Amino acid sequence: MLFLNVILTNKGESSCNSRLCKQEQDAYDTKVAAAEFYRINRVPEHIERALNELFLHQPADLHGYLADFFTNLSTPPRINRLKGREVFDTRGQLSMEVEVFCIVRNMEKSMCSAAVSSLFGQKEASQDRKERAAHVMTALQWVNEPLNSMLQGQNPCDQSEVDQALSNFFMARYLEEKEIRDRQKEESPCEPAVVPPPETPTKTKGKKPADKGKKNNTPEKPLPPAEPPEPVLPGSMAIGSVSLAVARTGAQSQGIPLYKYIASLKARETPAQFHIPIPMVTLLSCGKASPGKLSLLEEVILIPKAGQRVKQIITMTLELQKEMMRIINTSTKAGVIQSILHDSGAPAVNFERPEQPMDLITEACANLGLALGTEIHLAVNCAACKLMDYSKGKYEISTGVLKSPDELVGVYQSLSKRYPALVAFINPFRTEDKEEWEKLSDLIGDTCALLLDLTNESKAPPPPGVSGRILKHVHETTVSDLICIASERQGSVMGTTYNEPSTNESLSDIAVGLGLDYVKLGGLSGAERMTKYNRLVCIEEELDQQGILVTKEKHSPPLFAGKQPKESTAAGRALSEEA
């Protein structure tokens, strides 16, 4: 019995020693594995460097210093998921917004959100609401499913790679939709195709025009048929929104403003100097939505003298608008009765003739001592495509006043000659009226620029005589697309739409980052516009404080022609003034 107890005791001690040896071995193996893990990842080296620099600088916030040190060593963010949500734009219409979530220091973090406009042309309100809802639902499905999976794990700083993937996805959907439409046409050959507005019949000799009582012995040439607009693919707003959201995420992850980030994408490195685009501010609206008879001047736009600060431009414009409203309120002239606020953010005034708003601005400038044609120039957005009466083949520039495209050339030439401060016409004709574009350019092109708004651009080449373009960030346009357009096409202006999806100020950053000379932000009212103007002010002050702000000394009366304006730094201007 004693012998058995001794054996059991020895066995127990042996088992205990075995377990102890195994635990020690496991602990030793863990230490070896940890040491190897730390060595491979250079942890001791980083800790030693952190402690050395901590002792060298001896900051007040020790742990904050260490946190910043190791944050700089952390893995770059990676896109973890996208989230699309319904929002409403500034007109109360359904739109969408994209939010980007990234893995940052092993945790998911919401980085940025963005949205772009989507326009569907002129349609009935009920039809527009239904189509918009379908577009938004498709866009949300794209973002939350295929695009979410496609971009998961992507570096948000690889903008060109992200945009290429987005463009490829869009093109695949576009070709699928085109194939479906083509198949439907083949299966239903008897169904009438969607045709543009009817052509105007050729006027017979001696027939009275609608707007004149005199006989015209020359037959009017047929009106070129309207080119069918490029169809907007449902869901396309998802592409532009995701692209912008990723760009904002990339800028945030690098700790730089969006305008510097976009500039570095365009130039492959951050430029040493920046300039602020000259704001083109909408003063008045006398378009179809205005209370008066005049429809020709959708926007009358102020172009300030080059070299002024944005804050000065805003103050001057507000004073000018105040003086115009005072004149209107005290005027007894016929046709000046009331004003409302237009979607562009400017007063929509009651006028009958295109000369009246120009005369109003001339009078207000004289009262304030502003030299029109020197301190201030003007541009007008005619939005002529909205004015065409296809049943008569003429533009209805005012209630009951119809002008053929050729007659409208004379109207613009007269305005240009009477008001030398007028230096640009935006969309003076439909793009189909190519002869009139070219004719007007030949007549006034030396002193007046003809600009084309690209909001609903077709695949057809632009009409002759176009000297500049207004870019809009809409639909499937990516940030890389904007960079490409701005690089290839000189004389581009960045512009807003009337139905901005949010109060996002990104448009101002984009215009600065692209290095554009002009930006068209609308009137000085409404949060969606003033946010962008305030962002321009902020960028300008920031660049000035950093000593990298370059100011354009002048611009030629034709906005995008003639000699290139000189550039000088603030220091250079100060030296020249002292001399």
Coordinates of C-alpha atoms in Angstrom, one line a residue:
M1 CA 0.0 0.0 0.0
L2 CA 2.8 2.4 0.9
F3 CA 4.6 1.4 -2.3
L4 CA 1.5 2.2 -4.3
N5 CA 1.2 5.6 -2.6
V6 CA 4.8 6.4 -3.4
I7 CA 4.3 5.4 -7.0
L8 CA 1.1 7.6 -7.2
T9 CA 2.9 10.5 -5.6
N10 CA 5.8 10.2 -8.0
K11 CA 3.4 10.0 -10.9
G12 CA 1.6 13.1 -9.6
E13 CA 4.8 15.1 -9.2
S14 CA 6.0 13.9 -12.7
S15 CA 2.7 15.0 -14.2
C16 CA 2.8 18.4 -12.5
N17 CA 6.4 19.0 -13.6
S18 CA 5.4 18.0 -17.2
R19 CA 2.5 20.5 -17.1
L20 CA 4.9 23.2 -15.8
C21 CA 7.4 22.5 -18.5
K22 CA 4.7 22.7 -21.2
Q23 CA 3.5 26.1 -19.9
E24 CA 7.0 27.4 -19.8
Q25 CA 7.6 26.2 -23.3
D26 CA 4.3 27.8 -24.5
A27 CA 5.2 31.0 -22.8
Y28 CA 8.7 30.9 -24.4
D29 CA 7.2 30.1 -27.9
T30 CA 4.8 33.0 -27.5
K31 CA 7.6 35.4 -26.6
V32 CA 9.7 34.3 -29.6
A33 CA 6.7 34.7 -31.9
A34 CA 5.9 38.1 -30.4
A35 CA 9.6 39.2 -30.8
E36 CA 9.6 38.1 -34.4
F37 CA 6.3 39.8 -35.1
Y38 CA 7.5 43.1 -33.6
R39 CA 10.8 42.8 -35.4
I40 CA 9.2 42.2 -38.8
N41 CA 6.9 45.2 -38.3
R42 CA 9.8 47.3 -36.9
V43 CA 7.8 48.1 -33.7
P44 CA 10.9 48.4 -31.4
E45 CA 12.5 50.8 -34.0
H46 CA 9.4 52.9 -34.1
I47 CA 8.9 53.0 -30.4
E48 CA 12.6 53.9 -29.8
R49 CA 12.3 56.7 -32.4
A50 CA 9.0 58.0 -30.9
L51 CA 10.5 58.1 -27.4
N52 CA 13.6 59.8 -28.6
E53 CA 11.6 62.5 -30.4
L54 CA 9.2 62.8 -27.5
F55 CA 12.2 63.5 -25.1
L56 CA 13.7 65.9 -27.7
H57 CA 10.5 68.0 -28.1
Q58 CA 9.0 67.5 -24.6
P59 CA 5.5 68.6 -25.7
A60 CA 2.9 69.6 -23.2
D61 CA 0.5 66.9 -24.5
L62 CA 2.7 63.8 -24.3
H63 CA 0.1 61.3 -25.3
G64 CA -1.3 63.5 -28.1
Y65 CA 2.2 63.7 -29.5
L66 CA 2.6 60.0 -29.4
A67 CA -0.9 59.5 -31.0
D68 CA 0.0 61.8 -33.9
F69 CA 3.4 60.0 -34.3
F70 CA 1.8 56.6 -34.7
T71 CA -1.2 58.0 -36.7
N72 CA 1.3 59.0 -39.4
L73 CA 2.5 55.4 -39.5
S74 CA -0.9 53.9 -39.8
T75 CA -2.2 52.1 -43.0
P76 CA -3.9 54.5 -45.5
P77 CA -7.7 54.4 -45.4
R78 CA -9.5 51.9 -47.6
I79 CA -13.0 52.1 -48.8
N80 CA -15.2 49.7 -46.8
R81 CA -18.6 50.6 -48.1
L82 CA -20.8 53.2 -49.9
K83 CA -24.2 54.3 -48.7
G84 CA -26.7 56.0 -50.9
R85 CA -29.6 57.9 -49.4
E86 CA -32.5 59.9 -50.6
V87 CA -32.3 63.7 -50.2
F88 CA -34.1 66.7 -51.6
D89 CA -32.5 69.4 -53.7
T90 CA -33.0 73.1 -53.4
R91 CA -36.2 73.0 -55.4
G92 CA -37.6 70.3 -53.1
Q93 CA -37.2 67.6 -55.8
L94 CA -36.0 64.1 -55.0
S95 CA -32.3 63.5 -55.4
M96 CA -29.6 61.3 -53.8
E97 CA -26.4 61.6 -51.8
V98 CA -23.5 59.2 -51.5
E99 CA -21.6 58.7 -48.2
V100 CA -18.2 56.9 -48.2
F101 CA -17.1 54.8 -45.2
C102 CA -13.4 53.8 -44.8
I103 CA -11.4 51.5 -42.5
V104 CA -9.3 53.9 -40.6
R105 CA -6.9 52.5 -37.9
N106 CA -8.9 49.2 -37.8
M107 CA -12.3 50.9 -37.4
E108 CA -15.0 51.9 -39.9
K109 CA -15.3 55.7 -40.2
S110 CA -17.7 57.9 -42.2
M111 CA -15.4 60.1 -44.3
C112 CA -17.4 62.3 -46.7
S113 CA -20.6 62.6 -48.6
A114 CA -21.4 64.3 -51.9
A115 CA -24.1 64.6 -54.6
V116 CA -24.4 66.1 -58.1
S117 CA -27.3 67.5 -60.0
S118 CA -29.3 65.6 -62.5
L119 CA -31.4 67.4 -65.2
F120 CA -34.0 65.9 -67.5
G121 CA -34.8 68.8 -69.8
Q122 CA -38.2 70.6 -70.0
K123 CA -41.0 68.3 -69.1
E124 CA -44.3 68.5 -67.4
A125 CA -44.0 68.5 -63.6
S126 CA -45.8 65.2 -63.1
Q127 CA -43.7 63.5 -65.8
D128 CA -40.5 65.0 -64.3
R129 CA -41.4 63.7 -60.8
K130 CA -42.0 60.2 -62.0
E131 CA -38.8 60.1 -64.1
R132 CA -36.8 61.7 -61.3
A133 CA -38.0 59.1 -58.8
A134 CA -37.1 56.3 -61.2
H135 CA -33.6 57.8 -61.7
V136 CA -33.0 58.2 -58.0
M137 CA -34.2 54.6 -57.2
T138 CA -31.9 53.2 -59.9
A139 CA -29.0 55.3 -58.6
L140 CA -29.5 54.1 -55.0
Q141 CA -29.6 50.5 -56.2
W142 CA -26.3 51.1 -58.1
V143 CA -24.6 52.6 -55.1
N144 CA -25.7 50.2 -52.5
E145 CA -25.1 47.0 -54.5
P146 CA -22.7 46.8 -57.5
L147 CA -20.7 50.0 -56.9
N148 CA -20.4 49.2 -53.2
S149 CA -18.9 45.8 -54.0
M150 CA -16.8 47.1 -56.8
L151 CA -15.0 49.8 -54.8
Q152 CA -14.6 47.9 -51.5
G153 CA -11.0 47.8 -50.5
Q154 CA -10.1 50.6 -53.0
N155 CA -7.6 53.3 -52.0
P156 CA -9.7 56.5 -52.1
C157 CA -6.6 58.4 -53.2
D158 CA -6.5 56.4 -56.5
Q159 CA -9.0 58.8 -58.1
S160 CA -8.2 58.0 -61.8
E161 CA -8.5 54.3 -61.0
V162 CA -11.8 54.8 -59.2
D163 CA -13.2 57.0 -62.0
Q164 CA -12.1 54.6 -64.7
A165 CA -14.0 51.8 -62.9
L166 CA -17.1 54.0 -62.6
S167 CA -16.9 55.0 -66.2
N168 CA -16.6 51.3 -67.3
F169 CA -19.6 50.4 -65.1
F170 CA -21.7 53.2 -66.6
M171 CA -20.7 52.3 -70.2
A172 CA -21.7 48.7 -69.6
R173 CA -25.1 49.9 -68.3
Y174 CA -25.5 52.3 -71.2
L175 CA -24.8 49.6 -73.8
E176 CA -27.3 47.3 -72.1
E177 CA -29.9 50.0 -72.2
K178 CA -29.1 50.8 -75.8
E179 CA -29.4 47.2 -76.8
I180 CA -32.8 47.0 -75.1
R181 CA -34.0 50.1 -77.0
D182 CA -32.7 48.9 -80.3
R183 CA -34.4 45.5 -79.8
Q184 CA -37.7 47.2 -78.9
K185 CA -37.5 49.3 -82.1
E186 CA -36.9 46.1 -84.2
E187 CA -39.8 44.3 -82.5
S188 CA -42.2 47.3 -82.9
P189 CA -41.3 48.7 -86.4
C190 CA -44.7 50.3 -86.8
E191 CA -44.6 52.3 -83.6
P192 CA -43.6 55.9 -84.2
A193 CA -40.2 56.9 -82.9
V194 CA -39.7 59.8 -80.6
V195 CA -39.1 62.7 -82.9
P196 CA -37.9 66.3 -82.2
P197 CA -40.2 69.2 -82.3
P198 CA -41.8 69.8 -85.7
E199 CA -39.9 71.7 -88.3
T200 CA -41.1 75.1 -89.4
P201 CA -42.6 75.1 -92.9
T202 CA -40.9 77.3 -95.5
K203 CA -42.6 80.7 -95.5
T204 CA -44.3 81.6 -98.8
K205 CA -43.4 84.8 -100.6
G206 CA -45.3 87.9 -99.4
K207 CA -46.6 86.3 -96.2
K208 CA -46.6 88.5 -93.2
P209 CA -44.3 87.5 -90.4
A210 CA -45.9 87.0 -87.0
D211 CA -44.0 90.0 -85.4
K212 CA -44.1 92.5 -88.3
G213 CA -46.8 94.1 -90.4
K214 CA -44.6 94.5 -93.4
K215 CA -44.4 92.2 -96.4
N216 CA -41.3 90.1 -96.8
N217 CA -40.5 89.3 -100.4
T218 CA -37.7 86.9 -99.5
P219 CA -38.7 83.3 -98.6
E220 CA -37.5 82.3 -95.2
K221 CA -35.2 79.3 -95.1
P222 CA -36.4 76.2 -93.3
L223 CA -35.6 76.0 -89.6
P224 CA -33.0 73.2 -88.9
P225 CA -34.8 70.4 -87.0
A226 CA -34.0 70.1 -83.4
E227 CA -31.4 67.5 -82.6
P228 CA -32.8 64.8 -80.2
P229 CA -31.2 65.4 -76.8
E230 CA -28.8 62.7 -75.5
P231 CA -31.0 60.5 -73.3
V232 CA -30.1 60.6 -69.6
L233 CA -29.5 57.0 -68.4
P234 CA -31.5 56.3 -65.2
G235 CA -29.1 56.0 -62.3
S236 CA -26.4 58.1 -63.9
M237 CA -26.3 60.6 -61.0
A238 CA -24.7 57.8 -58.9
I239 CA -21.5 57.9 -61.0
G240 CA -20.9 61.7 -60.5
S241 CA -21.9 61.5 -56.9
V242 CA -19.6 58.6 -56.0
S243 CA -16.7 60.2 -57.9
L244 CA -17.0 63.5 -56.0
A245 CA -17.5 61.7 -52.7
V246 CA -14.3 59.6 -53.2
A247 CA -12.4 62.8 -54.2
R248 CA -13.4 64.5 -51.0
T249 CA -12.4 61.4 -49.1
G250 CA -9.0 61.3 -50.7
A251 CA -8.4 65.0 -49.9
Q252 CA -9.5 64.4 -46.3
S253 CA -7.3 61.4 -45.9
Q254 CA -4.3 63.4 -47.1
G255 CA -5.1 66.3 -44.9
I256 CA -5.3 68.9 -47.7
P257 CA -8.2 71.0 -49.0
L258 CA -10.2 69.6 -52.0
Y259 CA -8.9 72.3 -54.4
K260 CA -5.3 71.4 -53.7
Y261 CA -6.1 67.7 -54.1
I262 CA -7.8 68.3 -57.5
A263 CA -4.9 70.6 -58.6
S264 CA -2.4 67.8 -57.7
L265 CA -4.5 65.3 -59.8
K266 CA -4.5 67.7 -62.7
A267 CA -0.8 68.7 -62.6
R268 CA 0.5 65.4 -61.0
E269 CA 1.8 67.6 -58.1
T270 CA 0.5 70.4 -56.0
P271 CA 1.1 73.7 -57.8
A272 CA 3.3 76.3 -56.1
Q273 CA 0.7 79.1 -56.7
F274 CA -3.1 79.4 -57.2
H275 CA -5.4 82.0 -58.5
I276 CA -9.1 82.5 -57.7
P277 CA -11.6 82.3 -60.7
I278 CA -13.4 85.6 -61.3
P279 CA -17.0 85.2 -60.1
M280 CA -19.7 85.8 -62.7
V281 CA -22.6 87.1 -60.6
T282 CA -26.2 87.0 -61.8
L283 CA -27.7 90.5 -61.4
L284 CA -31.1 90.1 -62.9
S285 CA -33.4 87.6 -64.6
C286 CA -35.7 88.5 -67.4
G287 CA -36.4 85.0 -68.8
K288 CA -39.6 83.0 -69.4
A289 CA -40.1 82.7 -65.6
S290 CA -40.0 86.5 -65.0
P291 CA -43.2 88.4 -64.4
G292 CA -42.7 90.7 -67.5
K293 CA -43.2 90.1 -71.2
L294 CA -39.4 89.9 -71.9
S295 CA -38.1 86.3 -72.1
L296 CA -34.8 86.8 -74.0
L297 CA -32.5 87.5 -71.0
E298 CA -32.6 84.5 -68.7
E299 CA -29.7 86.0 -66.7
V300 CA -27.9 89.4 -66.9
I301 CA -24.5 88.7 -65.3
L302 CA -21.9 90.9 -63.8
I303 CA -18.3 90.3 -64.6
P304 CA -16.1 92.3 -62.2
K305 CA -12.8 93.9 -62.9
A306 CA -9.9 91.5 -62.6
G307 CA -7.8 91.8 -59.5
Q308 CA -10.6 92.4 -57.0
R309 CA -11.1 90.2 -54.0
V310 CA -14.2 88.0 -53.9
K311 CA -15.4 89.8 -50.8
Q312 CA -15.1 93.2 -52.6
I313 CA -17.0 91.8 -55.6
I314 CA -19.9 90.5 -53.4
T315 CA -20.2 93.9 -51.5
M316 CA -20.1 95.8 -54.8
T317 CA -22.7 93.6 -56.4
L318 CA -25.1 93.9 -53.4
E319 CA -24.8 97.7 -53.5
L320 CA -25.5 97.7 -57.2
Q321 CA -28.6 95.4 -56.8
K322 CA -29.8 97.6 -53.9
E323 CA -29.6 100.7 -56.2
M324 CA -31.3 98.9 -59.0
M325 CA -34.2 97.9 -56.7
R326 CA -34.4 101.5 -55.5
I327 CA -34.7 102.7 -59.1
I328 CA -37.3 100.1 -59.9
N329 CA -39.4 100.9 -56.8
T330 CA -39.4 104.7 -57.6
S331 CA -39.7 104.3 -61.4
T332 CA -42.8 105.3 -63.3
K333 CA -41.6 103.8 -66.6
A334 CA -44.0 101.4 -68.3
G335 CA -43.2 97.8 -67.8
V336 CA -41.4 98.2 -64.5
I337 CA -43.9 96.9 -62.0
Q338 CA -42.7 94.2 -59.8
S339 CA -39.9 91.7 -59.2
I340 CA -39.7 88.2 -57.7
L341 CA -36.7 86.0 -56.9
H342 CA -35.6 83.7 -59.7
D343 CA -34.2 80.2 -59.3
S344 CA -30.8 81.6 -60.2
G345 CA -30.8 83.7 -57.0
A346 CA -31.3 87.0 -58.7
P347 CA -34.4 89.3 -58.9
A348 CA -36.7 88.4 -61.8
V349 CA -37.9 91.8 -63.0
N350 CA -40.9 92.9 -65.1
F351 CA -39.6 94.2 -68.5
E352 CA -40.8 94.3 -72.0
R353 CA -37.7 95.0 -74.1
P354 CA -34.1 93.7 -73.8
E355 CA -32.8 97.3 -73.6
Q356 CA -34.6 98.0 -70.3
P357 CA -32.6 95.8 -67.9
M358 CA -29.4 97.1 -69.6
D359 CA -30.5 100.7 -69.2
L360 CA -31.4 100.0 -65.5
I361 CA -27.9 98.6 -64.8
T362 CA -26.3 101.6 -66.7
E363 CA -28.3 104.1 -64.5
A364 CA -27.5 102.3 -61.3
C365 CA -23.7 102.2 -62.1
A366 CA -23.8 105.9 -62.9
N367 CA -25.5 106.7 -59.6
L368 CA -22.8 104.7 -57.7
G369 CA -19.9 106.0 -59.6
L370 CA -19.1 102.6 -61.1
A371 CA -17.4 102.7 -64.5
L372 CA -19.4 100.3 -66.7
G373 CA -17.1 98.9 -69.2
T374 CA -14.0 99.4 -67.0
E375 CA -14.9 98.3 -63.4
I376 CA -17.8 96.2 -64.5
H377 CA -18.6 94.2 -67.7
L378 CA -21.8 92.3 -68.5
A379 CA -22.8 89.0 -70.0
V380 CA -26.3 87.7 -70.8
N381 CA -27.5 84.1 -70.7
C382 CA -30.2 84.0 -73.4
A383 CA -31.2 80.3 -72.9
A384 CA -32.5 80.5 -76.5
C385 CA -33.4 76.9 -76.7
K386 CA -36.3 77.6 -74.3
L387 CA -37.7 80.3 -76.5
M388 CA -38.2 78.5 -79.8
D389 CA -41.8 78.3 -81.0
Y390 CA -41.5 75.4 -83.4
S391 CA -45.0 75.9 -84.8
K392 CA -43.9 79.3 -86.2
G393 CA -40.2 78.5 -86.6
K394 CA -39.1 81.6 -84.6
Y395 CA -37.9 82.6 -81.2
E396 CA -40.4 84.3 -78.9
I397 CA -38.1 86.8 -77.3
S398 CA -41.0 88.7 -75.7
T399 CA -44.7 88.0 -75.4
G400 CA -46.0 88.2 -79.0
V401 CA -42.6 89.3 -80.4
L402 CA -41.2 86.6 -82.7
K403 CA -37.7 86.6 -84.3
S404 CA -36.2 84.2 -86.9
P405 CA -32.7 83.1 -86.1
D406 CA -31.4 85.5 -88.7
E407 CA -33.4 88.4 -87.2
L408 CA -32.1 87.4 -83.7
V409 CA -28.5 88.0 -85.0
G410 CA -29.5 91.6 -85.6
V411 CA -30.9 91.9 -82.1
Y412 CA -27.7 90.7 -80.5
Q413 CA -25.6 92.9 -82.8
S414 CA -27.6 95.9 -81.8
L415 CA -27.3 95.2 -78.1
S416 CA -23.5 94.7 -78.5
K417 CA -23.1 98.0 -80.3
R418 CA -25.4 99.9 -77.9
Y419 CA -23.8 98.5 -74.7
P420 CA -20.0 98.2 -75.2
A421 CA -19.7 96.7 -71.6
L422 CA -21.6 93.6 -72.9
V423 CA -18.8 91.1 -73.5
A424 CA -20.5 87.7 -73.7
F425 CA -23.6 86.0 -74.9
I426 CA -24.4 82.5 -73.4
N427 CA -26.5 80.2 -75.6
P428 CA -27.7 82.9 -78.0
F429 CA -29.2 80.3 -80.3
R430 CA -30.1 76.6 -80.4
T431 CA -27.0 74.6 -81.2
E432 CA -28.8 73.6 -84.5
D433 CA -28.7 77.2 -85.8
K434 CA -25.0 76.8 -86.8
E435 CA -25.1 79.5 -89.5
E436 CA -26.4 82.1 -87.1
W437 CA -23.7 81.1 -84.5
E438 CA -21.0 81.6 -87.1
K439 CA -22.6 84.8 -88.5
L440 CA -22.9 86.4 -85.0
S441 CA -19.3 85.4 -84.3
D442 CA -18.1 87.1 -87.5
L443 CA -20.0 90.3 -86.6
I444 CA -19.1 90.7 -82.9
G445 CA -16.5 88.1 -82.1
D446 CA -13.7 90.6 -81.7
T447 CA -15.5 92.2 -78.8
C448 CA -17.9 89.7 -77.5
A449 CA -17.5 86.0 -76.6
L450 CA -20.1 83.4 -77.5
L451 CA -20.4 80.8 -74.8
L452 CA -22.1 77.4 -74.9
D453 CA -23.7 75.9 -71.8
L454 CA -22.9 72.2 -71.7
T455 CA -25.7 71.2 -69.3
N456 CA -27.5 69.1 -71.9
E457 CA -24.8 68.7 -74.4
S458 CA -25.4 66.3 -77.3
K459 CA -22.8 64.2 -79.0
A460 CA -22.8 66.5 -82.0
P461 CA -19.9 68.9 -82.3
P462 CA -20.4 72.4 -81.0
P463 CA -21.5 75.1 -83.5
P464 CA -18.9 77.3 -85.1
G465 CA -18.1 80.6 -83.4
V466 CA -18.2 79.2 -79.8
S467 CA -15.3 80.7 -77.9
G468 CA -16.0 79.2 -74.4
R469 CA -18.0 76.6 -72.6
I470 CA -19.8 76.5 -69.2
L471 CA -19.2 73.2 -67.5
K472 CA -21.7 71.6 -65.1
H473 CA -20.9 68.7 -62.8
V474 CA -24.0 66.6 -63.6
H475 CA -25.0 63.0 -64.2
E476 CA -22.2 60.6 -65.0
T477 CA -19.5 63.2 -65.2
T478 CA -16.5 62.2 -63.0
V479 CA -13.9 64.4 -61.4
S480 CA -11.4 62.9 -63.9
D481 CA -13.7 64.0 -66.7
L482 CA -13.7 67.5 -65.5
I483 CA -9.9 67.5 -65.2
C484 CA -9.7 66.2 -68.8
I485 CA -12.2 68.8 -70.2
A486 CA -10.5 71.7 -68.4
S487 CA -7.1 70.6 -69.7
E488 CA -8.2 70.1 -73.3
R489 CA -10.6 73.0 -73.7
Q490 CA -9.4 76.5 -73.1
G491 CA -12.1 79.1 -72.1
S492 CA -14.1 76.9 -69.8
V493 CA -16.3 78.3 -67.0
M494 CA -17.5 76.3 -64.1
G495 CA -21.2 76.8 -63.5
T496 CA -24.0 75.7 -61.1
T497 CA -27.4 74.4 -61.9
Y498 CA -30.7 75.8 -60.6
N499 CA -31.4 72.6 -58.7
E500 CA -28.3 72.0 -56.7
P501 CA -28.7 68.9 -54.5
S502 CA -27.3 70.4 -51.4
T503 CA -25.4 73.3 -49.9
N504 CA -22.1 71.6 -50.7
E505 CA -19.3 74.1 -51.5
S506 CA -17.3 71.6 -53.5
L507 CA -17.9 73.4 -56.8
S508 CA -15.8 76.3 -55.6
D509 CA -12.9 74.0 -54.8
I510 CA -13.2 72.3 -58.1
A511 CA -13.1 75.6 -60.0
V512 CA -10.0 76.7 -58.1
G513 CA -8.3 73.3 -58.4
L514 CA -8.9 73.1 -62.2
G515 CA -7.3 76.5 -62.5
L516 CA -10.3 78.1 -64.3
D517 CA -10.4 81.8 -64.9
Y518 CA -14.2 82.2 -64.3
V519 CA -16.8 80.6 -62.2
K520 CA -20.6 81.2 -62.5
L521 CA -22.3 80.7 -59.2
G522 CA -25.6 82.5 -59.7
G523 CA -27.1 85.3 -57.7
L524 CA -26.3 86.5 -54.2
S525 CA -29.2 84.8 -52.3
G526 CA -29.9 81.3 -51.1
A527 CA -27.8 79.1 -48.9
E528 CA -26.8 76.8 -51.8
R529 CA -25.2 79.7 -53.6
M530 CA -23.8 81.8 -50.7
T531 CA -22.1 78.7 -49.3
K532 CA -20.1 78.5 -52.6
Y533 CA -19.3 82.3 -52.5
N534 CA -18.2 82.0 -48.9
R535 CA -16.0 79.1 -49.8
L536 CA -14.3 81.2 -52.5
V537 CA -13.6 83.9 -49.9
C538 CA -12.2 81.3 -47.5
I539 CA -9.9 79.8 -50.1
E540 CA -8.7 83.2 -51.2
E541 CA -7.9 84.2 -47.6
E542 CA -6.1 80.9 -47.0
L543 CA -4.0 81.2 -50.1
D544 CA -3.1 84.8 -49.3
Q545 CA -2.0 83.9 -45.8
Q546 CA 0.2 81.1 -47.2
G547 CA 1.7 83.6 -49.7
I548 CA 0.8 81.5 -52.8
L549 CA -2.1 83.6 -54.1
V550 CA -1.6 84.9 -57.6
T551 CA -4.0 87.7 -58.9
K552 CA -5.0 88.1 -62.6
E553 CA -4.1 91.7 -63.5
K554 CA -6.6 92.1 -66.3
H555 CA -8.8 90.3 -68.8
S556 CA -9.5 91.3 -72.3
P557 CA -13.0 92.5 -73.3
P558 CA -13.5 89.2 -75.2
L559 CA -13.3 86.9 -72.2
F560 CA -11.4 84.0 -73.8
A561 CA -9.6 85.7 -76.6
G562 CA -6.7 88.1 -77.1
K563 CA -3.6 88.3 -75.0
Q564 CA -3.3 86.1 -71.9
P565 CA -3.5 88.2 -68.7
K566 CA -0.4 88.7 -66.8
E567 CA 0.1 87.2 -63.4
S568 CA 1.8 88.7 -60.4
T569 CA 2.2 87.9 -56.8
A570 CA 1.1 90.2 -54.0
A571 CA 4.8 91.0 -53.3
G572 CA 5.3 91.8 -57.0
R573 CA 2.4 94.2 -57.0
A574 CA 3.7 95.9 -53.9
L575 CA 7.1 96.5 -55.5
S576 CA 5.6 97.9 -58.7
E577 CA 3.4 100.2 -56.7
E578 CA 6.4 101.5 -54.7
A579 CA 8.3 102.1 -57.9

